[in-house]
Tab-separated table of C-alpha atoms in Angstrom:
chain	number	residue	atom	x	y	z
A	127	MET	CA	-24.225	-3.866	2.002
A	128	LYS	CA	-27.633	-2.278	1.348
A	129	PHE	CA	-30.121	-0.649	3.699
A	130	GLN	CA	-33.828	-0.049	3.142
A	131	LYS	CA	-33.286	3.614	4.075
A	132	ILE	CA	-30.457	5.729	5.461
A	133	THR	CA	-30.995	9.124	7.044
A	134	VAL	CA	-27.828	11.125	7.593
A	135	CYS	CA	-27.836	14.364	9.614
A	136	LEU	CA	-24.832	16.695	9.350
A	137	ASP	CA	-24.323	19.215	12.148
A	138	MET	CA	-23.404	22.036	9.790
A	139	TYR	CA	-23.753	25.039	12.102
A	140	GLY	CA	-24.537	23.753	15.592
A	141	CYS	CA	-26.866	25.606	17.936
A	142	PRO	CA	-27.203	29.116	19.424
A	143	ASN	CA	-28.202	27.685	22.801
A	144	ARG	CA	-26.262	25.877	25.488
A	145	CYS	CA	-29.204	24.006	26.941
A	146	ARG	CA	-28.506	22.325	30.245
A	147	HIS	CA	-31.035	19.597	29.458
A	148	CYS	CA	-29.959	18.710	25.885
A	149	TRP	CA	-29.547	14.985	25.307
A	150	LEU	CA	-27.375	15.743	22.271
A	151	GLY	CA	-24.805	17.454	24.449
A	152	VAL	CA	-23.191	20.874	24.151
A	153	THR	CA	-20.335	20.905	21.650
A	154	PRO	CA	-18.571	23.653	19.664
A	155	ASN	CA	-20.450	25.007	16.676
A	156	GLY	CA	-19.199	24.403	13.162
A	157	ASN	CA	-19.401	26.373	9.946
A	158	LEU	CA	-19.586	23.760	7.233
A	159	LYS	CA	-20.265	24.359	3.553
A	160	VAL	CA	-22.920	23.102	1.187
A	161	GLY	CA	-20.186	21.064	-0.463
A	162	ASP	CA	-19.700	19.185	2.809
A	163	LEU	CA	-23.378	18.221	2.848
A	164	THR	CA	-23.095	17.080	-0.755
A	165	ASP	CA	-19.998	15.023	0.065
A	166	VAL	CA	-21.754	13.305	2.975
A	167	ALA	CA	-24.720	12.459	0.737
A	168	ARG	CA	-22.398	11.110	-1.937
A	169	ALA	CA	-20.606	8.914	0.607
A	170	PHE	CA	-23.775	7.147	1.777
A	171	ARG	CA	-25.595	7.065	-1.568
A	172	PRO	CA	-24.231	3.660	-2.750
A	173	PHE	CA	-25.624	1.869	0.286
A	174	THR	CA	-29.345	2.566	-0.052
A	175	GLY	CA	-32.012	3.257	-2.612
A	176	ASN	CA	-33.721	5.626	-0.190
A	177	LEU	CA	-31.434	8.317	1.188
A	178	GLU	CA	-32.594	11.270	3.279
A	179	VAL	CA	-30.107	14.063	3.898
A	180	VAL	CA	-30.535	16.612	6.701
A	181	ASP	CA	-28.378	19.677	7.373
A	182	ARG	CA	-28.624	19.534	11.176
A	183	TYR	CA	-29.221	17.393	14.210
A	184	ARG	CA	-29.318	20.257	16.683
A	185	GLU	CA	-30.974	23.648	16.068
A	186	GLU	CA	-33.445	23.829	13.207
A	187	ASP	CA	-32.764	26.534	10.599
A	188	PHE	CA	-29.764	28.012	12.435
A	189	GLY	CA	-27.827	28.811	9.272
A	190	ASP	CA	-28.662	32.043	7.468
A	191	ASN	CA	-29.065	29.989	4.275
A	192	TYR	CA	-31.807	27.851	5.830
A	193	ARG	CA	-34.185	28.318	2.884
A	194	ASP	CA	-31.553	27.289	0.356
A	195	LEU	CA	-30.628	24.311	2.503
A	196	TRP	CA	-34.246	23.189	2.557
A	197	GLN	CA	-34.158	22.945	-1.240
A	198	ILE	CA	-30.674	21.414	-1.332
A	199	ARG	CA	-31.770	18.738	1.117
A	200	ALA	CA	-34.652	17.886	-1.188
A	201	ALA	CA	-32.343	17.619	-4.194
A	202	LEU	CA	-29.963	15.297	-2.347
A	203	SER	CA	-32.704	13.101	-0.850
A	204	ASP	CA	-35.027	10.432	-2.240
A	205	THR	CA	-37.641	11.251	0.386
A	206	ARG	CA	-38.032	14.179	2.739
A	207	THR	CA	-39.658	14.343	6.147
A	208	PRO	CA	-41.911	17.392	6.644
A	209	HIS	CA	-40.361	20.262	8.551
A	210	PHE	CA	-39.781	19.249	12.156
A	211	GLU	CA	-42.027	20.890	14.758
A	212	ASN	CA	-39.052	21.889	16.916
A	213	ILE	CA	-38.576	25.298	15.333
A	214	SER	CA	-35.919	27.919	16.053
A	215	CYS	CA	-36.994	30.717	18.389
A	216	TRP	CA	-33.545	32.207	17.840
A	217	ARG	CA	-34.277	32.455	14.112
A	218	ALA	CA	-37.827	33.714	14.622
A	219	ALA	CA	-36.556	36.583	16.796
A	220	ARG	CA	-34.107	37.708	14.110
A	221	ASP	CA	-35.895	36.987	10.859
A	222	LEU	CA	-39.506	38.138	10.552
A	223	SER	CA	-39.919	36.112	7.363
A	224	TYR	CA	-39.113	32.838	9.134
A	225	VAL	CA	-42.493	32.010	10.683
A	226	PRO	CA	-44.402	32.885	7.473
A	227	TRP	CA	-42.005	30.558	5.655
A	228	LEU	CA	-42.803	27.778	8.123
A	229	ALA	CA	-46.502	28.368	7.519
A	230	SER	CA	-45.919	28.130	3.752
A	231	LEU	CA	-44.431	24.665	4.307
A	232	GLY	CA	-47.611	23.529	6.032
A	233	VAL	CA	-46.359	23.604	9.615
A	234	LYS	CA	-49.431	23.628	11.873
A	235	ALA	CA	-47.861	23.198	15.314
A	236	ALA	CA	-44.513	24.252	16.732
A	237	GLN	CA	-42.897	22.999	19.912
A	238	LEU	CA	-41.220	25.430	22.311
A	239	THR	CA	-39.506	24.645	25.617
A	240	ILE	CA	-39.864	26.696	28.793
A	241	PHE	CA	-38.674	25.970	32.303
A	242	GLY	CA	-40.586	28.624	34.230
A	243	ASP	CA	-40.174	32.391	34.366
A	244	GLU	CA	-37.589	34.461	32.518
A	245	ALA	CA	-34.717	33.765	34.910
A	246	ALA	CA	-35.385	30.022	35.031
A	247	THR	CA	-35.835	29.613	31.283
A	248	ASP	CA	-32.763	31.668	30.412
A	249	TYR	CA	-30.740	29.617	32.904
A	250	TYR	CA	-31.729	26.214	31.545
A	251	VAL	CA	-31.504	27.302	27.899
A	252	GLY	CA	-28.072	28.704	28.680
A	253	ARG	CA	-28.624	32.032	26.966
A	254	ARG	CA	-29.931	35.400	28.132
A	255	GLY	CA	-32.964	36.594	26.218
A	256	ALA	CA	-34.276	33.113	25.400
A	257	PHE	CA	-37.505	33.520	27.386
A	258	LYS	CA	-38.444	36.802	25.724
A	259	GLU	CA	-37.744	35.281	22.324
A	260	ILE	CA	-40.082	32.396	23.132
A	261	LEU	CA	-42.895	34.791	24.045
A	262	ARG	CA	-42.383	36.776	20.842
A	263	THR	CA	-42.314	33.575	18.820
A	264	ILE	CA	-45.625	32.451	20.321
A	265	GLU	CA	-47.230	35.669	19.061
A	266	GLN	CA	-45.731	35.241	15.596
A	267	LEU	CA	-46.884	31.657	15.374
A	268	LEU	CA	-50.457	32.516	16.242
A	269	ARG	CA	-50.510	35.384	13.741
A	270	HIS	CA	-49.632	32.906	11.016
A	271	GLY	CA	-52.001	30.120	12.019
A	272	ILE	CA	-49.488	27.884	13.808
A	273	SER	CA	-50.366	26.530	17.247
A	274	PRO	CA	-47.613	26.613	19.885
A	275	ARG	CA	-47.018	23.442	21.862
A	276	LEU	CA	-45.128	23.966	25.112
A	277	GLN	CA	-42.982	21.418	26.891
A	278	THR	CA	-41.263	21.668	30.256
A	279	PHE	CA	-38.475	19.555	31.680
A	280	ILE	CA	-38.958	19.103	35.413
A	281	TYR	CA	-36.474	18.579	38.213
A	282	LYS	CA	-36.621	19.154	41.933
A	283	SER	CA	-34.879	22.446	41.212
A	284	ASN	CA	-37.675	23.939	39.079
A	285	LEU	CA	-40.858	22.354	40.447
A	286	ASP	CA	-41.683	25.674	42.115
A	287	GLN	CA	-41.843	27.229	38.634
A	288	LEU	CA	-44.791	25.118	37.511
A	289	THR	CA	-47.461	27.422	38.949
A	290	TYR	CA	-45.912	30.252	36.932
A	291	ILE	CA	-46.193	28.165	33.759
A	292	ARG	CA	-49.808	27.281	34.568
A	293	ASP	CA	-50.632	30.957	35.032
A	294	LEU	CA	-48.737	32.001	31.896
A	295	ILE	CA	-50.778	29.597	29.768
A	296	ALA	CA	-53.951	31.178	31.167
A	297	GLU	CA	-52.640	34.731	30.820
A	298	LEU	CA	-51.766	34.199	27.150
A	299	ASP	CA	-55.165	32.536	26.597
A	300	LEU	CA	-53.478	29.866	24.508
A	301	GLU	CA	-56.370	27.425	24.535
A	302	LEU	CA	-58.784	29.902	22.938
A	303	ARG	CA	-56.261	31.530	20.622
A	304	CYS	CA	-55.088	28.208	19.162
A	305	SER	CA	-58.683	27.203	18.611
A	306	ALA	CA	-59.297	30.507	16.809
A	307	VAL	CA	-56.629	29.647	14.193
A	308	GLY	CA	-58.004	26.143	13.702
A	309	GLY	CA	-55.495	24.407	15.937
A	310	GLN	CA	-55.261	22.998	19.429
A	311	PHE	CA	-53.010	24.087	22.246
A	312	ALA	CA	-50.929	21.394	23.901
A	313	PHE	CA	-48.623	21.295	26.892
A	314	PHE	CA	-46.670	18.480	28.470
A	315	LEU	CA	-43.981	18.017	31.065
A	316	HIS	CA	-41.472	15.265	31.682
A	317	GLN	CA	-37.957	14.822	33.029
A	318	GLY	CA	-36.366	13.895	29.708
A	319	THR	CA	-33.700	11.244	29.353
A	320	CYS	CA	-30.774	11.150	31.778
A	321	ASP	CA	-28.059	11.526	29.167
A	322	GLY	CA	-26.051	14.242	27.477
A	323	GLU	CA	-26.267	17.498	29.399
A	324	ASN	CA	-29.372	16.303	31.232
A	325	GLU	CA	-27.387	13.735	33.209
A	326	GLN	CA	-25.965	16.560	35.329
A	327	PHE	CA	-29.406	16.816	36.974
A	328	TYR	CA	-29.334	13.264	38.359
A	329	ASP	CA	-28.892	14.642	41.889
A	330	VAL	CA	-32.115	16.698	41.557
A	331	TRP	CA	-34.021	14.100	39.528
A	332	ILE	CA	-37.690	13.844	40.435
A	333	THR	CA	-38.968	11.170	42.823
A	334	PRO	CA	-42.535	9.885	43.430
A	335	GLU	CA	-43.460	12.466	46.078
A	336	ASP	CA	-42.720	15.285	43.614
A	337	ILE	CA	-45.759	14.366	41.521
A	338	ASP	CA	-47.968	15.902	44.223
A	339	ARG	CA	-46.247	19.252	43.619
A	340	ILE	CA	-47.337	19.417	39.969
A	341	PRO	CA	-50.417	21.639	39.422
A	342	PRO	CA	-53.449	19.490	38.497
A	343	GLU	CA	-54.033	21.560	35.340
A	344	LEU	CA	-50.565	20.673	34.033
A	345	ILE	CA	-51.039	17.021	34.941
A	346	ALA	CA	-54.285	16.952	32.962
A	347	ARG	CA	-52.638	18.551	29.930
A	348	THR	CA	-49.683	16.155	30.118
A	349	LEU	CA	-51.890	13.066	30.337
A	350	LYS	CA	-53.927	14.307	27.384
A	351	HIS	CA	-50.802	14.898	25.298
A	352	PHE	CA	-49.398	11.416	25.939
A	353	GLY	CA	-52.766	9.654	25.929
A	354	ALA	CA	-51.898	8.315	29.386
A	355	ASP	CA	-54.042	7.512	32.409
A	356	ASP	CA	-51.469	8.097	35.139
A	357	MET	CA	-48.362	10.243	35.561
A	358	ARG	CA	-46.347	7.105	36.266
A	359	ASP	CA	-46.962	6.174	32.622
A	360	VAL	CA	-45.192	9.429	31.697
A	361	LEU	CA	-42.509	9.652	34.379
A	362	GLY	CA	-41.790	5.980	34.933
A	363	GLU	CA	-40.909	3.872	37.963
A	364	PRO	CA	-38.507	4.427	40.875
A	365	GLU	CA	-34.921	3.452	40.230
A	366	ASP	CA	-34.857	0.912	43.057
A	367	ARG	CA	-37.745	-0.970	41.475
A	368	LEU	CA	-36.106	-0.866	38.049
A	369	CYS	CA	-32.927	-2.254	39.572
A	370	GLU	CA	-34.917	-5.198	40.928
A	371	GLN	CA	-36.414	-5.875	37.494
A	372	ILE	CA	-33.092	-5.577	35.701
A	373	ALA	CA	-31.338	-7.873	38.198
A	374	ALA	CA	-33.251	-10.777	36.642
A	375	ASP	CA	-32.814	-9.698	33.007
A	376	THR	CA	-30.131	-11.650	31.137
A	377	ALA	CA	-30.921	-10.124	27.749
A	378	THR	CA	-28.467	-8.445	25.410
A	379	LYS	CA	-29.541	-6.058	22.680
A	380	SER	CA	-28.654	-4.786	19.236
A	381	ILE	CA	-29.789	-1.385	17.996
A	382	VAL	CA	-29.041	-2.235	14.355
A	383	THR	CA	-31.935	-1.546	11.999
A	384	ASP	CA	-32.442	-1.613	8.236
A	385	SER	CA	-33.386	2.077	8.288
A	386	PRO	CA	-30.699	3.717	10.435
A	387	VAL	CA	-30.346	7.403	11.219
A	388	PHE	CA	-26.825	8.737	11.659
A	389	HIS	CA	-25.500	11.929	13.222
A	390	VAL	CA	-22.365	13.404	11.677
A	391	ASP	CA	-20.648	16.106	13.713
A	392	LYS	CA	-18.701	19.087	12.389
A	393	ASP	CA	-15.514	16.995	12.345
A	394	PHE	CA	-17.283	14.193	10.405
A	395	ASN	CA	-17.380	11.694	13.257
A	396	VAL	CA	-20.435	9.467	12.838
A	397	TYR	CA	-22.834	8.208	15.533
A	398	PRO	CA	-26.075	6.207	15.441
A	399	ASN	CA	-29.114	8.282	16.376
A	400	TYR	CA	-29.690	6.251	19.502
A	401	GLU	CA	-27.792	8.089	22.201
A	402	THR	CA	-25.750	11.233	22.829
A	403	PRO	CA	-23.101	11.710	20.132
A	404	SER	CA	-20.018	10.898	22.200
A	405	PRO	CA	-16.975	8.614	22.055
A	406	ILE	CA	-19.102	5.859	23.603
A	407	TRP	CA	-21.207	5.679	20.440
A	408	CYS	CA	-18.733	6.805	17.774
A	409	LEU	CA	-18.555	4.601	14.673
A	410	GLY	CA	-15.490	6.336	13.286
A	411	ASN	CA	-14.614	9.312	11.127
A	412	LEU	CA	-16.239	9.489	7.727
A	413	LYS	CA	-13.285	11.271	6.130
A	414	THR	CA	-10.809	8.726	7.483
A	415	LEU	CA	-12.704	5.445	7.217
A	416	GLY	CA	-15.292	6.065	4.518
A	417	ALA	CA	-18.983	5.193	4.628
A	418	GLU	CA	-18.587	1.467	3.959
A	419	ARG	CA	-16.380	0.935	7.024
A	420	ILE	CA	-18.630	3.179	9.129
A	421	LEU	CA	-21.670	1.138	8.157
A	422	ALA	CA	-19.836	-2.123	8.821
A	423	ASN	CA	-18.926	-0.854	12.288
A	424	TYR	CA	-22.601	-0.089	12.856
A	425	VAL	CA	-23.825	-3.497	11.670
A	426	GLU	CA	-21.107	-5.281	13.642
A	427	ASN	CA	-21.877	-3.335	16.853
A	428	ARG	CA	-18.366	-1.906	17.065
A	429	SER	CA	-19.005	1.349	18.878
A	430	PRO	CA	-18.260	0.866	22.601
A	431	GLY	CA	-21.892	1.423	23.565
A	432	GLN	CA	-23.210	-1.001	20.967
A	433	SER	CA	-20.611	-3.587	21.900
A	434	VAL	CA	-21.595	-3.452	25.572
A	435	MET	CA	-25.299	-3.725	24.783
A	436	ASN	CA	-24.677	-6.626	22.422
A	437	THR	CA	-22.385	-8.675	24.669
A	438	VAL	CA	-22.988	-7.812	28.334
A	439	PRO	CA	-26.228	-9.068	29.934
A	440	LEU	CA	-28.392	-6.242	31.187
A	441	ARG	CA	-28.297	-7.593	34.749
A	442	ASP	CA	-24.503	-7.213	34.793
A	443	ILE	CA	-24.724	-3.646	33.498
A	444	GLY	CA	-27.303	-2.867	36.183
A	445	ALA	CA	-25.251	-4.464	38.940
A	446	ALA	CA	-22.275	-2.263	38.056
A	447	ALA	CA	-24.039	0.998	37.251
A	448	GLY	CA	-27.438	0.989	38.961
A	449	ASN	CA	-28.381	2.617	42.256
A	450	PRO	CA	-30.713	0.309	44.224
A	451	ASP	CA	-31.074	2.923	46.990
A	452	SER	CA	-32.523	5.581	44.673
A	453	ARG	CA	-36.176	6.519	44.195
A	454	ARG	CA	-35.581	8.634	41.079
A	455	LEU	CA	-38.196	8.119	38.371
A	456	PHE	CA	-37.252	6.701	34.978
A	457	LEU	CA	-38.987	5.065	32.075
A	458	ARG	CA	-37.476	1.597	31.641
A	459	ASP	CA	-35.893	2.202	28.218
A	460	ASP	CA	-34.476	5.561	29.290
A	461	TYR	CA	-32.987	3.983	32.392
A	462	GLU	CA	-31.338	1.199	30.417
A	463	ARG	CA	-29.653	3.798	28.200
A	464	TYR	CA	-28.472	5.708	31.257
A	465	LEU	CA	-26.993	2.498	32.656
A	466	VAL	CA	-25.139	1.672	29.434
A	467	ASN	CA	-23.525	5.116	29.288
A	468	LYS	CA	-22.519	4.925	32.946
A	469	TYR	CA	-21.235	1.355	32.573
A	470	CYS	CA	-19.074	2.322	29.591
A	471	ARG	CA	-17.525	5.175	31.566
A	472	LEU	CA	-16.865	2.894	34.531
A	473	MET	CA	-15.164	0.326	32.314
A	474	ARG	CA	-13.056	3.040	30.722
A	475	GLN	CA	-11.985	4.284	34.143
A	476	GLN	CA	-10.955	0.766	35.094
A	477	GLU	CA	-8.883	0.487	31.918
A	478	LEU	CA	-7.104	3.748	32.690
A	479	ASN	CA	-6.702	2.965	36.391
A	480	PRO	CA	-6.380	-0.828	36.716
C-alpha cells in the first residue's frame, strides 16, 4: 500500500486556548517527546515516498522547543510546507524573539481571530488576556514587516460587536500601516463550520436577516478576501433550502485520497483531516494497530463517519438529521459534514437505546 504523499500531524502539546468555536474540539493537552514524533514518522515512512511530519494540529509553536521542532520536522520530512499563517499570539506575548523568528522564515501575513471587544474575545477564546495579547501581537507583527489578517466568527450572539471591530480597524490604521511595510491588510468574517466546539452555537447560528446587521465596511472587506460578489457566496444558503436539495440527492461519498493528511492525538489515536478528531472519525490507535492497519481502515472507509458517507445516500442522512424548518445559513459542503456527524450520533443513540 503506497500513497503519493502522507502528511501526519502529531498533537504534541495541545493548545493554550479553549476556543468555543474550534472545529478541532477542546481536548486535554499532552506533553509528548521528540522521540514520539520520530516514532510516528517511522511508522508511516514505509507507505509513501513523500512524507511530511508536523508537530501539531492545534496551536502553532506552543511548545517551548518550537525552533528545534521546526528543524526536526524538516529532518523527518521529504517536503515541508511553509510556516502556517495561523501564528500563536500566546507565544508572541511570552517570547519577544518569536515574531522576528517568523519574519526570518519569510512569513509575510499572519492570521489572528477576534470576536469583538476584550470581553467578547476573551469569552470566545476561552482565556482571559487573549484580546490584549492579540493587540500586542499586531504591533509586533507590523514592527517586523508582517501584515496582520483578522478574521471574525459571527453568530447572533456577537453581531452587535461588529461595529467595534470596524472601528478598531480604523483606530489602529491597519490599512495604511500594512501598506507601509509592503503588505496588505485583510479582514473577513464567516460563521465557520458547525462542528467541534462550534456546533454548540447552532441555536444562535446566523440567518438571512442577520446579513443586514453587518457593517458595510466589513462586508466589503470580506467579499474582497474571498473574491466573492455576494455574502451568500460566503455564508451559504438557508438550511430549509439545503434540505430540499439534499432530499433529491442519492449520492454516497468517499473522502479517500492519494495524499491524505492525518491527525494523531496525544494518545496516538489517528483521524483523517476531514472532520473533528472524535470517535466518529477514529481510524484506530497507532500504538495498538500499527500504521498499515490504520491506513487500511482509511482506504476501506472503516471509521464510522467514513462508513456512513460511503454507504448511506445523502438524502437518507438529511431526512434523519436535517431541520427543514430552519433558516440557518450554511455552505453546502459544511452542512453535509454537520449532517453526517449528527446522523452518526443519532445512530449511536439508537444502538444504545433500541
